[in-house]
Coordinates of C-alpha atoms in Angstrom, one line a residue:
M2 CA -192.2 -18.3 -125.6
V3 CA -191.3 -20.8 -122.3
N4 CA -189.5 -22.9 -124.5
R5 CA -186.9 -20.0 -125.3
S6 CA -187.1 -19.4 -121.8
R7 CA -185.9 -22.8 -120.6
H8 CA -183.4 -22.7 -123.6
I9 CA -182.0 -19.4 -122.5
F10 CA -181.7 -20.5 -118.7
S11 CA -180.1 -23.9 -120.1
I12 CA -177.0 -21.9 -121.9
F13 CA -177.0 -20.0 -118.8
C14 CA -176.7 -23.0 -116.7
A15 CA -174.2 -24.7 -119.2
G16 CA -172.4 -21.8 -118.8
F17 CA -171.8 -21.6 -115.1
I18 CA -171.1 -25.2 -115.3
L19 CA -168.0 -24.4 -117.9
M20 CA -166.8 -21.7 -115.5
S21 CA -167.1 -23.7 -112.2
C22 CA -165.1 -26.2 -113.8
E23 CA -162.5 -24.0 -115.0
D24 CA -162.2 -22.5 -111.3
D25 CA -161.1 -25.7 -110.1
V26 CA -158.6 -26.9 -112.7
I27 CA -156.0 -28.3 -110.5
E28 CA -152.5 -27.0 -111.1
P29 CA -149.9 -29.7 -111.0
P30 CA -147.9 -30.0 -107.7
I31 CA -144.6 -28.0 -107.4
D32 CA -141.9 -30.1 -107.0
T33 CA -141.0 -29.1 -103.1
T34 CA -138.4 -32.2 -103.0
S35 CA -135.8 -31.2 -105.1
D36 CA -132.6 -30.2 -103.5
Q37 CA -129.8 -28.2 -104.8
L38 CA -126.7 -30.1 -105.1
R39 CA -123.5 -28.3 -105.1
V40 CA -120.0 -29.7 -106.4
E41 CA -116.5 -28.6 -105.1
L42 CA -113.4 -28.3 -105.7
Q43 CA -110.4 -27.7 -103.3
P44 CA -106.5 -27.7 -104.7
M45 CA -103.8 -28.5 -102.3
F46 CA -100.3 -29.3 -102.7
G47 CA -100.1 -32.5 -100.3
G48 CA -101.6 -31.8 -96.8
Q49 CA -101.3 -27.8 -97.8
T50 CA -104.2 -25.5 -99.4
L51 CA -103.3 -24.5 -102.7
Y52 CA -103.0 -21.0 -103.8
L53 CA -102.7 -19.8 -107.4
D54 CA -99.0 -17.9 -107.7
S55 CA -98.2 -18.9 -104.7
T56 CA -94.7 -21.2 -104.2
Y57 CA -94.6 -24.9 -103.6
T58 CA -91.1 -27.5 -103.7
T59 CA -91.7 -30.6 -105.8
V60 CA -89.9 -33.6 -104.9
E61 CA -87.2 -32.6 -107.5
G62 CA -86.3 -29.5 -105.1
Y63 CA -88.0 -27.0 -108.0
D64 CA -89.8 -24.1 -106.7
V65 CA -93.3 -24.2 -108.6
Q66 CA -96.2 -21.6 -108.6
F67 CA -99.3 -23.0 -110.2
T68 CA -101.3 -19.7 -112.4
D69 CA -104.2 -21.3 -113.8
L70 CA -106.4 -24.6 -113.0
K71 CA -109.4 -25.7 -115.5
M72 CA -111.4 -28.6 -116.2
I73 CA -114.3 -29.8 -118.0
A74 CA -116.6 -32.5 -116.4
E75 CA -119.3 -33.2 -119.1
N76 CA -122.5 -35.7 -118.7
V77 CA -122.7 -35.5 -114.9
R78 CA -124.7 -38.5 -113.9
N79 CA -126.8 -39.8 -111.0
G80 CA -127.4 -43.3 -112.3
N81 CA -129.8 -43.1 -115.1
E82 CA -130.7 -39.6 -114.7
Q83 CA -128.5 -36.7 -116.4
L84 CA -128.3 -34.4 -113.6
L85 CA -126.1 -31.4 -115.8
D86 CA -124.8 -31.4 -119.1
A87 CA -121.1 -30.2 -118.4
G88 CA -119.7 -27.8 -115.6
L89 CA -116.6 -26.0 -115.6
F90 CA -113.5 -26.0 -112.7
D91 CA -111.8 -22.3 -113.0
Y92 CA -110.1 -22.0 -109.9
R93 CA -108.9 -18.3 -110.6
E94 CA -112.5 -17.3 -111.6
K95 CA -114.9 -19.1 -109.8
G96 CA -112.9 -20.4 -107.0
T97 CA -113.5 -24.0 -105.0
L98 CA -117.0 -24.3 -107.2
F99 CA -116.9 -27.0 -109.8
F100 CA -121.1 -27.2 -110.6
T101 CA -124.3 -26.8 -109.3
A102 CA -127.5 -29.1 -110.2
T103 CA -131.1 -30.4 -108.7
G104 CA -131.6 -33.3 -107.6
K105 CA -132.2 -35.5 -104.8
A106 CA -129.2 -36.2 -102.1
S107 CA -131.1 -38.7 -100.1
E108 CA -131.0 -40.7 -104.4
S109 CA -127.6 -39.3 -105.8
A110 CA -125.0 -41.2 -103.6
V111 CA -123.1 -41.8 -106.8
L112 CA -121.8 -39.4 -109.5
T113 CA -120.4 -39.9 -113.0
A114 CA -119.0 -37.8 -115.3
N115 CA -116.7 -37.3 -118.2
L116 CA -113.4 -35.8 -117.6
G117 CA -113.3 -34.0 -120.7
V118 CA -116.7 -34.0 -123.5
Q119 CA -117.2 -37.0 -125.2
S120 CA -116.8 -37.6 -128.6
T121 CA -120.3 -36.6 -129.9
V122 CA -120.8 -33.6 -128.4
N123 CA -116.8 -32.8 -128.9
H124 CA -117.3 -32.4 -132.5
S125 CA -120.6 -30.2 -131.9
D126 CA -120.9 -26.2 -132.9
P127 CA -120.0 -25.2 -129.7
S128 CA -122.5 -22.3 -130.5
A129 CA -125.1 -24.3 -130.7
F130 CA -125.3 -25.0 -127.3
S131 CA -127.9 -23.3 -125.3
N132 CA -127.0 -19.8 -123.6
E133 CA -127.1 -21.3 -120.4
S134 CA -124.9 -24.3 -121.2
V135 CA -121.3 -24.6 -120.4
L136 CA -120.5 -25.7 -123.5
N137 CA -121.6 -23.1 -124.9
I138 CA -118.4 -20.7 -126.7
S139 CA -119.2 -17.6 -124.8
N140 CA -119.4 -19.4 -121.5
S141 CA -116.4 -22.1 -121.8
G142 CA -113.7 -19.9 -119.8
G143 CA -111.2 -20.4 -123.0
M144 CA -111.6 -24.4 -123.0
H145 CA -112.3 -24.6 -126.6
W146 CA -109.6 -24.8 -129.1
G147 CA -110.9 -22.3 -131.5
W148 CA -107.9 -22.7 -133.7
S149 CA -109.4 -26.5 -134.2
S150 CA -112.2 -28.4 -133.8
G151 CA -113.2 -29.7 -129.8
Y152 CA -112.8 -28.8 -126.5
I153 CA -109.9 -28.4 -123.9
F154 CA -110.7 -31.1 -121.0
M155 CA -108.2 -29.4 -118.5
K156 CA -105.5 -27.0 -117.8
V157 CA -102.7 -26.7 -115.9
E158 CA -100.3 -23.7 -116.3
A159 CA -97.5 -23.0 -114.1
K160 CA -93.8 -20.9 -113.8
V161 CA -91.3 -22.9 -112.8
D162 CA -87.3 -22.4 -110.8
T163 CA -85.6 -25.4 -112.2
I164 CA -82.4 -24.4 -110.1
P165 CA -83.3 -23.0 -106.6
N166 CA -80.5 -20.9 -105.3
G167 CA -82.2 -18.3 -103.3
I168 CA -82.6 -16.2 -105.8
P169 CA -86.5 -16.3 -107.4
L170 CA -86.2 -16.9 -111.1
F171 CA -89.7 -18.3 -112.2
D172 CA -88.3 -18.2 -116.0
H173 CA -89.8 -21.9 -116.8
T174 CA -92.9 -22.1 -118.2
V175 CA -95.7 -25.0 -117.8
V176 CA -98.5 -25.7 -120.4
F177 CA -100.6 -28.1 -120.2
H178 CA -103.3 -27.9 -122.5
I179 CA -105.2 -31.6 -122.8
G180 CA -107.6 -32.8 -125.1
Q181 CA -108.8 -34.8 -128.2
D182 CA -111.2 -37.8 -128.2
V183 CA -108.5 -40.0 -127.5
N184 CA -107.8 -38.8 -123.9
L185 CA -111.4 -38.5 -122.3
Q186 CA -111.2 -39.8 -118.8
T187 CA -114.0 -40.8 -116.4
L188 CA -114.7 -39.4 -112.8
S189 CA -117.1 -42.0 -110.4
F190 CA -117.5 -41.4 -106.9
S191 CA -119.6 -43.2 -105.1
G192 CA -121.4 -43.9 -101.4
I193 CA -121.6 -40.2 -101.3
N194 CA -122.5 -38.4 -97.6
W195 CA -123.6 -34.9 -99.2
Q196 CA -123.1 -32.5 -96.6
P197 CA -126.5 -30.6 -95.4
T198 CA -125.9 -26.6 -95.8
G199 CA -129.3 -25.3 -95.6
A200 CA -132.9 -26.0 -96.2
N201 CA -132.5 -28.5 -99.4
A202 CA -129.2 -27.4 -99.9
Y203 CA -126.0 -29.6 -99.9
R204 CA -122.4 -29.8 -100.5
F205 CA -120.4 -32.7 -101.9
P206 CA -116.5 -31.4 -101.6
L207 CA -113.5 -32.6 -103.5
K208 CA -110.2 -31.8 -103.3
L209 CA -107.4 -31.8 -106.6
D210 CA -103.7 -32.7 -105.2
L211 CA -101.1 -31.1 -107.9
A212 CA -98.3 -32.7 -105.7
K213 CA -100.3 -36.4 -106.7
F214 CA -100.7 -34.6 -109.6
L215 CA -96.9 -34.8 -110.2
Q216 CA -95.9 -38.0 -108.0
N217 CA -99.1 -40.5 -109.2
G218 CA -97.1 -43.5 -108.5
A219 CA -94.2 -44.4 -111.0
Q220 CA -96.1 -42.2 -113.6
T221 CA -93.7 -39.2 -112.9
I222 CA -94.4 -35.9 -114.2
D223 CA -90.8 -34.3 -114.4
L224 CA -91.6 -30.2 -114.9
K225 CA -88.2 -29.3 -116.1
T226 CA -88.1 -32.0 -119.0
E227 CA -92.2 -32.3 -118.9
Y228 CA -93.1 -29.2 -119.3
T229 CA -95.7 -28.4 -122.3
S230 CA -98.2 -30.4 -124.2
H231 CA -100.9 -28.8 -126.4
T232 CA -102.5 -32.3 -127.5
A233 CA -100.4 -31.9 -130.6
P234 CA -99.0 -34.8 -133.2
G235 CA -95.8 -36.2 -131.4
Q236 CA -97.0 -35.1 -127.6
E237 CA -99.7 -38.0 -127.6
V238 CA -97.7 -39.7 -124.6
L239 CA -97.4 -36.8 -122.2
S240 CA -100.9 -35.9 -122.8
L241 CA -102.4 -39.6 -121.9
K242 CA -100.2 -39.2 -118.7
V243 CA -100.6 -35.8 -118.2
I244 CA -104.5 -36.3 -118.1
E245 CA -104.3 -39.6 -116.1
N246 CA -102.5 -37.8 -113.4
F247 CA -104.7 -35.2 -113.4
K248 CA -107.8 -37.6 -112.5
A249 CA -105.4 -39.7 -110.0
A250 CA -105.6 -36.3 -108.0
I251 CA -108.8 -35.8 -107.3
S252 CA -110.5 -37.8 -104.8
E253 CA -113.2 -37.0 -102.0
F254 CA -112.4 -34.6 -99.6

């Protein structure tokens, strides 16, 4: 009888010890050191803030109204660390917000990204990406061809009055929809000084100068004669010039 009592007591003690161990389980620490990083892109026309549907004048004397500005940045990285699979800039729908990511501002002095979508991703099933990803067809904001394989890397759409005579007649339509693997570009920014906006929140402002987009040194775009590209056969030269000029027009604010 004594032995049985001792056995029961031993079982009780073992159970108590196990319960105590469970109560003392150490949860992994919550990462409170990560920052919310916000990258913004402000369209400009020379020294002016650019607003969609407002009128600006090119060096040729054309009046132009930009109606749509969009781009995809894919594989956003800080060195070897991927901060975000992709971000979508849509000036009409999202304003100056380019993308947000979680990282450490003090360790993110360099950012790189694809202007466009790398080949291995470009031809993937656009409905197979996560529901949160910009690359998912439901979130891409019309930046997937639909009728063809691959994403549209950037869009610039505008209306132009090529005969300024005091009578506004914006009857000349400009449409640049550039994609395809051969036109992939790389964005790179170094020495970034993240601007604090709150507790563990920082912003990095960029600008997109549409005047420089049209006049990038000797590589100019004359909207009267160079006004459309859907990256179709026969449009290779203009397509490459458009996306190269677009990349050159992006810089730190």
